[in-house]
Each structure stands twice: as structure tokens, then as C-alpha cells.
Amino acid sequence: MRARPATADDAEAFGAVIAAVAAEGRWIATEPPVDISERAANVRNWVDRGGGIFVLEDDDGRVVGTLGLHPTGVRGVVSLGMCIVADARGRGGGRMLMDTAMAWLADSDMHKVELEVWPDNERAISLYERYGFEVEGTRRDHYRRSDGSVRSSVIMARLLTGERGT
Ligand SMILES: CC(C)(COP(=O)(O)OP(=O)(O)OC[C@H]1O[C@@H](n2cnc3c(N)ncnc32)[C@H](O)[C@@H]1OP(=O)(O)O)[C@@H](O)C(=O)NCCC(=O)NCCS
């Protein structure tokens, strides 16, 4: 496996990964149905705008994971979202994607990266902590799901100040 910046050619596969993980109904905020063509168009725009978007590919070149650093509307702060298809998890791909994204951020003028995670997603929280993310708070009963349930999320973030050039 290896992680690398996404290209326009990855757009459909990127959308398909998000659709597959959303269909599990367990890990990410996005719920089905995911419009893969619309996602793909977003990916192509994102690549055109200069990146901050990455894929994980397996040894056969199949895209099995994604990581995006989304603009937040706050200058210098991006929001991280990532997912890997079920059969490719637990094999170091999460770390590969994070290594690639953190290297990109260290070379950028961003000063902070944030994310949200479900409180019971222990694997993701453990990965984020390993990369220096700290809990900033909880959004209590914030997200209403399509089944009518309401979920809380944990906000985590890492400051990047002073990392440029290191
Ligand atoms: C969260 C996710 C990106 C992690 O990627 P991964 O490839 O499964 O994880 P890795 O193999 O790179 O392991 C990274 C770290 O996760 C933790 N981890 C891995 N498997 C774990 C498990 N079963 N339980 C708890 N922690 C685990 C460990 O800290 C590990 O580091 P280590 O191997 O050095 O100890 C991936 O599992 C995934 O996409 N899950 C579904 C979607 C999702 O939850 N996305 C995040 C939404 S906020």
C-alpha cells in the first residue's frame, strides 16, 4: 500500500470509497446514498485548486482509502476527513495517509488542522492521538441521523504553528 496526492483520475474511485464506507452506517457522518459523480466532480475541483487531498492505493493500484483537508472558512484552519474501505483497514494505511497529509500541512501556511469523530470510534481516535491531535470538546447530541437518532461528536485538533521548514 502507499498514500499519495490524489489526481483528477482518482475522482470516481475517491467517491466510491466514501460511498462504501458511508454504506456501513457506522463510521463517518456522511450517510447513503452518496452521489459518486457529484463527489467526483468535487474531487476534480479540489485537485485543480491545489490539493490537500490524498488517496491510499493497494499493491494492485486500487484506491482503497481517502483523506481530504477541507477548507473551513477560517483562515489557516483545515478540517481533516479520512476513510478506508473495510478490507484494507488495520494494515498501516491510516498511518500512511496521515504521514502524507501531515507532511503536506508542514509545508503549507496552515496553522491548525481539526476534525470530528464519533466518540466510540476508538481506532480513529487512537490514530489521531498518535499524530498529536488533542480533544477540544464535544458537540453534544449535535447530528440527527436518517434513522432519527441524534449523535454527539468529539472535536479534535492539532496546532501546526512553528512546524514549517522542520
Ligand atoms: C480510522 C482508519 C482511517 C484507521 O486506518 P487503519 O488503516 O485501519 O489504521 P492503521 O492500520 O494505520 O493503524 C493506525 C493506528 O490505529 C490504531 N488502531 C488500528 N487498529 C485498531 C483497532 N482495531 N482498535 C484500536 N485501535 C486501532 C492504532 O493506534 C494504530 O497504530 P499502531 O498500529 O501503530 O498501533 C480506518 O480504520 C477507517 O477508515 N475506518 C472507517 C472510517 C473511519 O472511521 N474514518 C474516520 C472517521 S473520523
Coordinates of N, CA and C and ligand atoms in Angstrom, one line a residue:
M1 N 0.8 -1.2 0.0 CA 0.0 0.0 0.0 C 0.9 1.2 0.0
R2 N 0.3 2.3 -0.6 CA 1.0 3.6 -0.4 C 0.0 4.7 -0.5
A3 N 0.3 5.8 0.1 CA -0.5 7.0 0.1 C 0.2 8.0 -0.8
R4 N -0.7 8.8 -1.6 CA -0.1 9.8 -2.5 C -1.2 10.9 -2.7
P5 N -0.8 12.1 -3.2 CA -1.8 13.1 -3.6 C -2.7 12.5 -4.6
A6 N -4.0 12.9 -4.5 CA -5.0 12.5 -5.5 C -4.8 13.3 -6.8
T7 N -5.2 12.6 -7.9 CA -5.2 13.3 -9.2 C -6.7 13.3 -9.7
A8 N -6.9 14.0 -10.7 CA -8.3 14.0 -11.3 C -8.7 12.6 -11.7
D9 N -7.7 11.8 -12.1 CA -8.1 10.4 -12.5 C -8.6 9.5 -11.3
D10 N -8.4 10.0 -10.1 CA -8.8 9.2 -8.9 C -10.2 9.6 -8.5
A11 N -10.8 10.6 -9.2 CA -12.1 11.2 -8.7 C -13.2 10.2 -8.5
E12 N -13.5 9.4 -9.4 CA -14.6 8.4 -9.3 C -14.3 7.4 -8.1
A13 N -13.0 6.9 -8.1 CA -12.7 5.9 -7.1 C -12.7 6.6 -5.7
F14 N -12.4 7.8 -5.6 CA -12.4 8.6 -4.3 C -13.9 8.6 -3.9
G15 N -14.8 8.9 -4.8 CA -16.2 8.9 -4.4 C -16.7 7.6 -4.0
A16 N -16.2 6.5 -4.7 CA -16.7 5.2 -4.4 C -16.3 4.7 -3.1
V17 N -15.1 5.1 -2.6 CA -14.6 4.7 -1.3 C -15.5 5.4 -0.2
I18 N -15.9 6.6 -0.4 CA -16.7 7.3 0.5 C -18.1 6.6 0.5
A19 N -18.6 6.3 -0.6 CA -19.9 5.6 -0.7 C -19.9 4.3 0.0
A20 N -18.8 3.5 -0.1 CA -18.7 2.2 0.5 C -18.7 2.3 2.0
V21 N -17.9 3.3 2.5 CA -17.8 3.5 4.0 C -19.1 4.0 4.5
A22 N -19.7 5.0 3.8 CA -21.0 5.5 4.3 C -22.0 4.4 4.4
A23 N -22.0 3.5 3.4 CA -23.0 2.4 3.4 C -22.8 1.5 4.6
E24 N -21.7 1.5 5.3 CA -21.6 0.7 6.5 C -22.4 1.3 7.7
G25 N -22.7 2.6 7.6 CA -23.6 3.3 8.5 C -23.0 3.4 9.9
R26 N -21.7 3.4 10.0 CA -21.1 3.3 11.4 C -20.0 4.3 11.7
W27 N -19.3 4.6 10.7 CA -18.0 5.3 11.0 C -18.0 6.8 10.7
I28 N -18.6 7.2 9.6 CA -18.5 8.6 9.1 C -19.9 9.3 9.1
A29 N -19.8 10.6 9.1 CA -21.0 11.4 9.2 C -21.8 11.3 7.9
T30 N -21.2 11.1 6.8 CA -21.9 11.0 5.5 C -22.8 9.8 5.5
E31 N -24.0 10.0 5.1 CA -24.9 8.9 5.0 C -25.3 8.6 3.6
P32 N -25.6 7.3 3.3 CA -26.1 7.0 1.9 C -27.4 7.6 1.6
P33 N -27.8 7.8 0.4 CA -26.9 7.5 -0.8 C -25.9 8.6 -1.1
V34 N -24.7 8.1 -1.5 CA -23.7 9.1 -1.9 C -23.7 9.2 -3.4
D35 N -23.8 10.4 -3.9 CA -23.8 10.6 -5.4 C -22.3 10.6 -5.8
I36 N -21.9 9.5 -6.4 CA -20.4 9.3 -6.7 C -20.0 10.3 -7.7
S37 N -20.9 10.6 -8.7 CA -20.5 11.6 -9.8 C -20.3 13.0 -9.2
E38 N -21.2 13.3 -8.3 CA -21.1 14.6 -7.6 C -19.8 14.7 -6.8
R39 N -19.5 13.7 -6.1 CA -18.3 13.6 -5.3 C -17.1 13.7 -6.2
A40 N -17.1 13.0 -7.3 CA -16.0 13.0 -8.3 C -15.8 14.4 -8.8
A41 N -16.8 15.1 -9.1 CA -16.7 16.5 -9.6 C -16.0 17.4 -8.5
N42 N -16.4 17.2 -7.3 CA -15.8 17.9 -6.2 C -14.3 17.6 -6.1
V43 N -14.0 16.4 -6.2 CA -12.6 16.0 -6.2 C -11.8 16.6 -7.3
R44 N -12.3 16.6 -8.5 CA -11.6 17.3 -9.6 C -11.4 18.7 -9.3
N45 N -12.4 19.4 -8.8 CA -12.2 20.8 -8.5 C -11.2 21.0 -7.4
W46 N -11.2 20.2 -6.4 CA -10.3 20.2 -5.3 C -8.8 20.1 -5.8
V47 N -8.6 19.1 -6.7 CA -7.3 18.9 -7.2 C -6.9 20.1 -8.0
D48 N -7.8 20.7 -8.8 CA -7.5 21.9 -9.6 C -7.1 23.1 -8.7
R49 N -7.7 23.1 -7.5 CA -7.5 24.3 -6.6 C -6.1 24.1 -5.9
G50 N -5.5 23.0 -6.0 CA -4.1 22.9 -5.4 C -3.9 21.8 -4.4
G51 N -4.9 21.0 -4.2 CA -4.6 19.8 -3.4 C -5.0 19.8 -2.0
G52 N -4.3 19.0 -1.1 CA -4.8 18.8 0.2 C -5.7 17.6 0.2
I53 N -5.6 16.8 -0.8 CA -6.5 15.7 -1.0 C -5.6 14.5 -1.4
F54 N -5.8 13.3 -0.8 CA -4.9 12.2 -0.9 C -5.7 10.9 -1.0
V55 N -5.0 9.9 -1.7 CA -5.6 8.6 -1.7 C -4.6 7.6 -1.2
L56 N -5.2 6.4 -0.8 CA -4.4 5.2 -0.4 C -4.6 4.2 -1.5
E57 N -3.6 3.7 -2.1 CA -3.8 2.6 -3.0 C -3.2 1.3 -2.6
D58 N -3.8 0.2 -2.9 CA -3.2 -1.1 -2.5 C -2.1 -1.5 -3.5
D59 N -1.6 -2.7 -3.3 CA -0.4 -3.1 -4.2 C -0.8 -3.3 -5.6
D60 N -2.1 -3.4 -5.9 CA -2.6 -3.6 -7.3 C -3.0 -2.2 -7.9
G61 N -2.8 -1.1 -7.1 CA -3.1 0.2 -7.6 C -4.6 0.6 -7.5
R62 N -5.4 -0.3 -6.7 CA -6.8 0.0 -6.4 C -6.8 1.1 -5.3
V63 N -7.7 2.1 -5.5 CA -7.8 3.1 -4.5 C -8.7 2.5 -3.4
V64 N -8.1 2.5 -2.2 CA -8.8 1.8 -1.0 C -9.1 2.8 0.1
G65 N -8.5 4.0 0.0 CA -8.7 5.0 1.1 C -8.6 6.4 0.6
T66 N -9.1 7.3 1.4 CA -9.1 8.7 1.0 C -8.8 9.6 2.3
L67 N -8.2 10.7 2.0 CA -8.0 11.7 3.1 C -8.1 13.1 2.4
G68 N -9.0 13.9 3.0 CA -9.2 15.3 2.5 C -9.0 16.3 3.6
L69 N -8.3 17.4 3.2 CA -8.1 18.5 4.1 C -9.0 19.7 3.6
H70 N -10.2 19.8 4.2 CA -11.2 20.7 3.7 C -11.0 22.1 4.2
P71 N -11.2 23.1 3.4 CA -11.3 24.5 3.9 C -12.4 24.6 4.9
T72 N -12.2 25.4 6.0 CA -13.2 25.6 7.0 C -13.9 26.9 6.9
G73 N -13.4 27.8 6.1 CA -13.9 29.2 6.2 C -13.1 30.0 7.2
V74 N -12.3 29.4 8.0 CA -11.4 30.1 9.0 C -10.0 30.1 8.4
R75 N -9.4 31.3 8.2 CA -8.1 31.3 7.5 C -7.1 30.5 8.3
G76 N -6.4 29.6 7.5 CA -5.3 28.8 8.1 C -5.7 27.6 8.8
V77 N -7.1 27.3 8.8 CA -7.5 26.1 9.5 C -8.2 25.2 8.5
V78 N -7.8 23.9 8.5 CA -8.5 22.9 7.6 C -9.1 21.8 8.5
S79 N -10.0 21.1 7.9 CA -10.7 20.1 8.6 C -10.4 18.7 7.9
L80 N -10.0 17.8 8.6 CA -9.5 16.5 8.1 C -10.6 15.5 8.1
G81 N -10.8 14.8 7.0 CA -11.7 13.7 6.9 C -11.0 12.5 6.2
M82 N -11.2 11.3 6.7 CA -10.5 10.2 6.1 C -11.3 8.9 6.2
C83 N -11.1 8.0 5.3 CA -11.8 6.7 5.4 C -11.1 5.7 4.5
I84 N -11.1 4.5 4.9 CA -10.5 3.3 4.2 C -11.6 2.2 4.1
V85 N -11.7 1.6 3.0 CA -12.7 0.5 2.9 C -12.3 -0.6 3.8
A86 N -13.4 -1.4 4.2 CA -13.3 -2.3 5.3 C -12.1 -3.3 5.2
D87 N -12.0 -3.9 3.9 CA -11.0 -4.9 3.8 C -9.6 -4.4 3.7
A88 N -9.3 -3.1 3.8 CA -8.0 -2.6 3.8 C -7.6 -2.0 5.1
R89 N -8.4 -2.1 6.1 CA -8.1 -1.4 7.4 C -7.1 -2.3 8.2
G90 N -6.5 -1.6 9.2 CA -5.7 -2.3 10.2 C -4.4 -2.8 9.6
R91 N -4.0 -2.2 8.5 CA -2.7 -2.7 7.9 C -1.7 -1.5 7.7
G92 N -1.9 -0.5 8.4 CA -1.0 0.7 8.4 C -1.4 1.7 7.4
G93 N -2.5 1.6 6.6 CA -2.9 2.5 5.6 C -3.3 3.9 6.3
G94 N -3.9 3.8 7.4 CA -4.3 5.1 8.1 C -3.0 5.9 8.4
R95 N -2.0 5.2 8.9 CA -0.8 5.9 9.2 C -0.1 6.5 7.9
M96 N -0.2 5.7 6.8 CA 0.4 6.2 5.6 C -0.3 7.5 5.1
L97 N -1.6 7.5 5.2 CA -2.4 8.7 4.8 C -2.1 9.8 5.7
M98 N -2.0 9.6 7.0 CA -1.7 10.7 7.9 C -0.3 11.2 7.7
D99 N 0.7 10.3 7.5 CA 2.1 10.8 7.2 C 2.1 11.7 6.0
T100 N 1.4 11.4 5.0 CA 1.4 12.1 3.7 C 0.7 13.5 3.9
A101 N -0.4 13.4 4.6 CA -1.2 14.7 4.9 C -0.4 15.6 5.8
M102 N 0.2 15.1 6.9 CA 0.9 15.9 7.8 C 2.1 16.5 7.2
A103 N 2.8 15.8 6.3 CA 3.9 16.4 5.5 C 3.5 17.5 4.6
W104 N 2.3 17.3 4.0 CA 1.8 18.4 3.1 C 1.5 19.6 4.0
L105 N 0.9 19.4 5.1 CA 0.5 20.5 6.0 C 1.7 21.3 6.5
A106 N 2.8 20.5 6.9 CA 4.0 21.1 7.4 C 4.6 22.1 6.4
D107 N 4.3 21.8 5.1 CA 4.9 22.6 4.0 C 3.9 23.7 3.6
S108 N 2.7 23.8 4.2 CA 1.7 24.7 3.8 C 1.7 25.9 4.8
D109 N 0.8 26.9 4.6 CA 0.8 28.0 5.6 C -0.4 27.8 6.5
M110 N -0.9 26.6 6.6 CA -2.0 26.3 7.6 C -1.4 26.3 9.0
H111 N -2.2 26.8 10.0 CA -1.7 26.8 11.4 C -2.4 25.8 12.3
K112 N -3.5 25.2 11.7 CA -4.2 24.3 12.5 C -5.0 23.3 11.7
V113 N -5.1 22.1 12.1 CA -5.9 21.1 11.5 C -6.9 20.5 12.5
E114 N -8.2 20.4 12.2 CA -9.2 19.9 13.1 C -9.9 18.8 12.5
L115 N -10.7 18.1 13.3 CA -11.6 17.0 12.7 C -12.7 16.7 13.8
E116 N -13.7 16.0 13.3 CA -14.7 15.5 14.2 C -14.8 14.0 14.1
V117 N -15.0 13.3 15.2 CA -15.1 11.8 15.2 C -16.2 11.4 16.1
W118 N -16.8 10.3 15.8 CA -17.8 9.7 16.8 C -17.1 9.3 18.0
P119 N -17.6 9.5 19.2 CA -16.9 9.2 20.4 C -16.6 7.7 20.6
D120 N -17.3 6.8 19.9 CA -17.0 5.3 20.0 C -16.0 4.8 18.9
N121 N -15.5 5.7 18.1 CA -14.6 5.3 17.1 C -13.1 5.2 17.6
E122 N -12.9 4.2 18.4 CA -11.6 4.1 19.1 C -10.4 4.0 18.2
R123 N -10.6 3.3 17.1 CA -9.4 3.1 16.2 C -9.0 4.5 15.6
A124 N -10.0 5.3 15.2 CA -9.7 6.6 14.6 C -9.1 7.5 15.7
I125 N -9.7 7.5 16.9 CA -9.2 8.4 17.9 C -7.8 8.1 18.3
S126 N -7.5 6.8 18.3 CA -6.2 6.3 18.7 C -5.2 6.8 17.6
L127 N -5.6 6.7 16.3 CA -4.7 7.2 15.2 C -4.5 8.7 15.4
Y128 N -5.5 9.4 15.6 CA -5.4 10.9 15.7 C -4.5 11.3 16.9
E129 N -4.7 10.6 18.0 CA -3.8 10.9 19.1 C -2.4 10.7 18.8
R130 N -2.1 9.6 18.1 CA -0.7 9.3 17.7 C -0.1 10.4 16.9
Y131 N -0.9 11.1 16.2 CA -0.4 12.2 15.4 C -0.6 13.6 16.1
G132 N -0.8 13.5 17.4 CA -0.7 14.8 18.2 C -2.0 15.5 18.2
F133 N -3.1 15.0 17.8 CA -4.4 15.6 17.9 C -4.8 15.5 19.4
E134 N -5.5 16.6 19.8 CA -6.0 16.7 21.2 C -7.5 17.0 21.1
V135 N -8.2 16.5 22.1 CA -9.6 16.8 22.2 C -9.8 18.3 22.6
E136 N -10.7 18.9 21.8 CA -11.0 20.3 22.1 C -12.4 20.4 22.7
G137 N -13.2 19.4 22.5 CA -14.5 19.5 23.1 C -15.5 18.4 22.5
T138 N -16.7 18.5 22.9 CA -17.7 17.6 22.5 C -18.9 18.4 22.0
R139 N -19.4 18.0 20.8 CA -20.7 18.5 20.3 C -21.8 17.6 20.8
R140 N -22.5 18.0 21.8 CA -23.5 17.1 22.4 C -24.8 17.0 21.6
D141 N -25.2 15.7 21.3 CA -26.4 15.5 20.5 C -26.6 16.5 19.4
H142 N -25.6 16.5 18.5 CA -25.5 17.5 17.5 C -26.0 17.1 16.2
Y143 N -25.8 15.8 15.8 CA -26.1 15.3 14.5 C -27.3 14.4 14.5
R144 N -28.4 14.8 13.7 CA -29.6 14.0 13.6 C -29.3 13.1 12.4
R145 N -29.5 11.8 12.6 CA -29.2 10.8 11.6 C -30.5 10.4 10.9
S146 N -30.4 9.8 9.7 CA -31.6 9.5 8.9 C -32.5 8.5 9.7
D147 N -32.0 7.8 10.6 CA -32.9 6.8 11.4 C -33.5 7.6 12.6
G148 N -33.3 8.9 12.7 CA -34.0 9.7 13.7 C -33.1 9.8 15.0
S149 N -32.0 9.0 15.1 CA -31.2 9.1 16.3 C -30.4 10.4 16.2
V150 N -29.9 10.8 17.4 CA -29.1 12.1 17.5 C -27.7 11.7 18.1
R151 N -26.7 12.1 17.4 CA -25.3 11.7 17.9 C -24.5 12.9 18.3
S152 N -23.6 12.6 19.3 CA -22.6 13.5 19.7 C -21.3 13.3 18.9
S153 N -20.5 14.3 18.8 CA -19.1 14.1 18.2 C -18.1 14.7 19.0
V154 N -16.9 14.2 18.9 CA -15.7 14.7 19.6 C -14.9 15.6 18.6
I155 N -14.6 16.8 19.0 CA -13.8 17.7 18.2 C -12.3 17.5 18.6
M156 N -11.5 17.2 17.7 CA -10.0 17.1 17.9 C -9.3 18.0 17.0
A157 N -8.1 18.5 17.5 CA -7.3 19.4 16.6 C -5.8 19.3 17.0
R158 N -5.0 19.7 16.0 CA -3.6 19.8 16.2 C -3.1 21.1 15.7
L159 N -2.3 21.8 16.5 CA -1.7 23.1 16.1 C -0.5 22.8 15.3
L160 N -0.3 23.6 14.2 CA 0.9 23.3 13.3 C 1.9 24.4 13.4
T161 N 1.6 25.4 14.3 CA 2.5 26.6 14.3 C 3.9 26.2 14.6
G162 N 4.8 26.8 13.9 CA 6.3 26.5 14.1 C 6.8 25.3 13.5
E163 N 5.9 24.5 12.7 CA 6.4 23.3 12.1 C 6.9 23.5 10.7
R164 N 6.6 24.7 10.1 CA 7.1 24.9 8.8 C 8.6 24.8 8.7
G165 N 9.1 24.1 7.7 CA 10.5 24.0 7.5 C 11.2 23.0 8.3
T166 N 10.4 22.3 9.2 CA 11.1 21.3 10.0 C 11.0 19.9 9.3
Ligands
LIG1 C1 -9.8 5.0 11.1 C2 -9.0 4.5 10.0 C3 -8.7 5.6 8.9 C4 -7.6 4.0 10.5 O1 -6.9 3.4 9.5 P1 -6.3 1.9 9.6 O2 -5.6 1.6 8.3 O3 -7.4 1.0 10.0 O4 -5.3 2.0 10.8 P2 -3.7 1.7 10.8 O5 -3.6 0.2 10.4 O6 -3.0 2.7 10.0 O7 -3.5 1.9 12.3 C5 -3.3 3.2 12.8 C6 -3.5 3.2 14.3 O8 -4.9 3.0 14.6 C7 -5.0 2.3 15.8 N1 -5.6 1.0 15.5 C8 -5.5 0.2 14.5 N2 -6.4 -0.8 14.6 C9 -7.0 -0.7 15.7 C10 -8.0 -1.4 16.4 N3 -8.6 -2.5 15.9 N4 -8.5 -0.9 17.6 C11 -8.0 0.3 18.1 N5 -7.0 1.0 17.5 C12 -6.5 0.5 16.4 C13 -3.6 2.1 16.3 O9 -3.2 3.3 17.1 C14 -2.8 2.1 15.1 O10 -1.5 2.5 15.3 P3 -0.4 1.3 15.6 O11 -0.6 0.2 14.6 O12 0.9 2.0 15.4 O13 -0.6 0.9 17.0 C15 -9.7 3.3 9.3 O14 -9.8 2.2 10.2 C16 -11.1 3.6 8.7 O15 -11.1 4.2 7.6 N6 -12.1 3.3 9.5 C17 -13.5 3.6 9.0 C18 -13.8 5.0 8.6 C19 -13.4 5.9 9.8 O16 -13.6 5.6 10.9 N7 -12.9 7.1 9.4 C20 -12.6 8.2 10.4 C21 -13.8 9.0 10.7 S1 -13.5 10.3 11.9

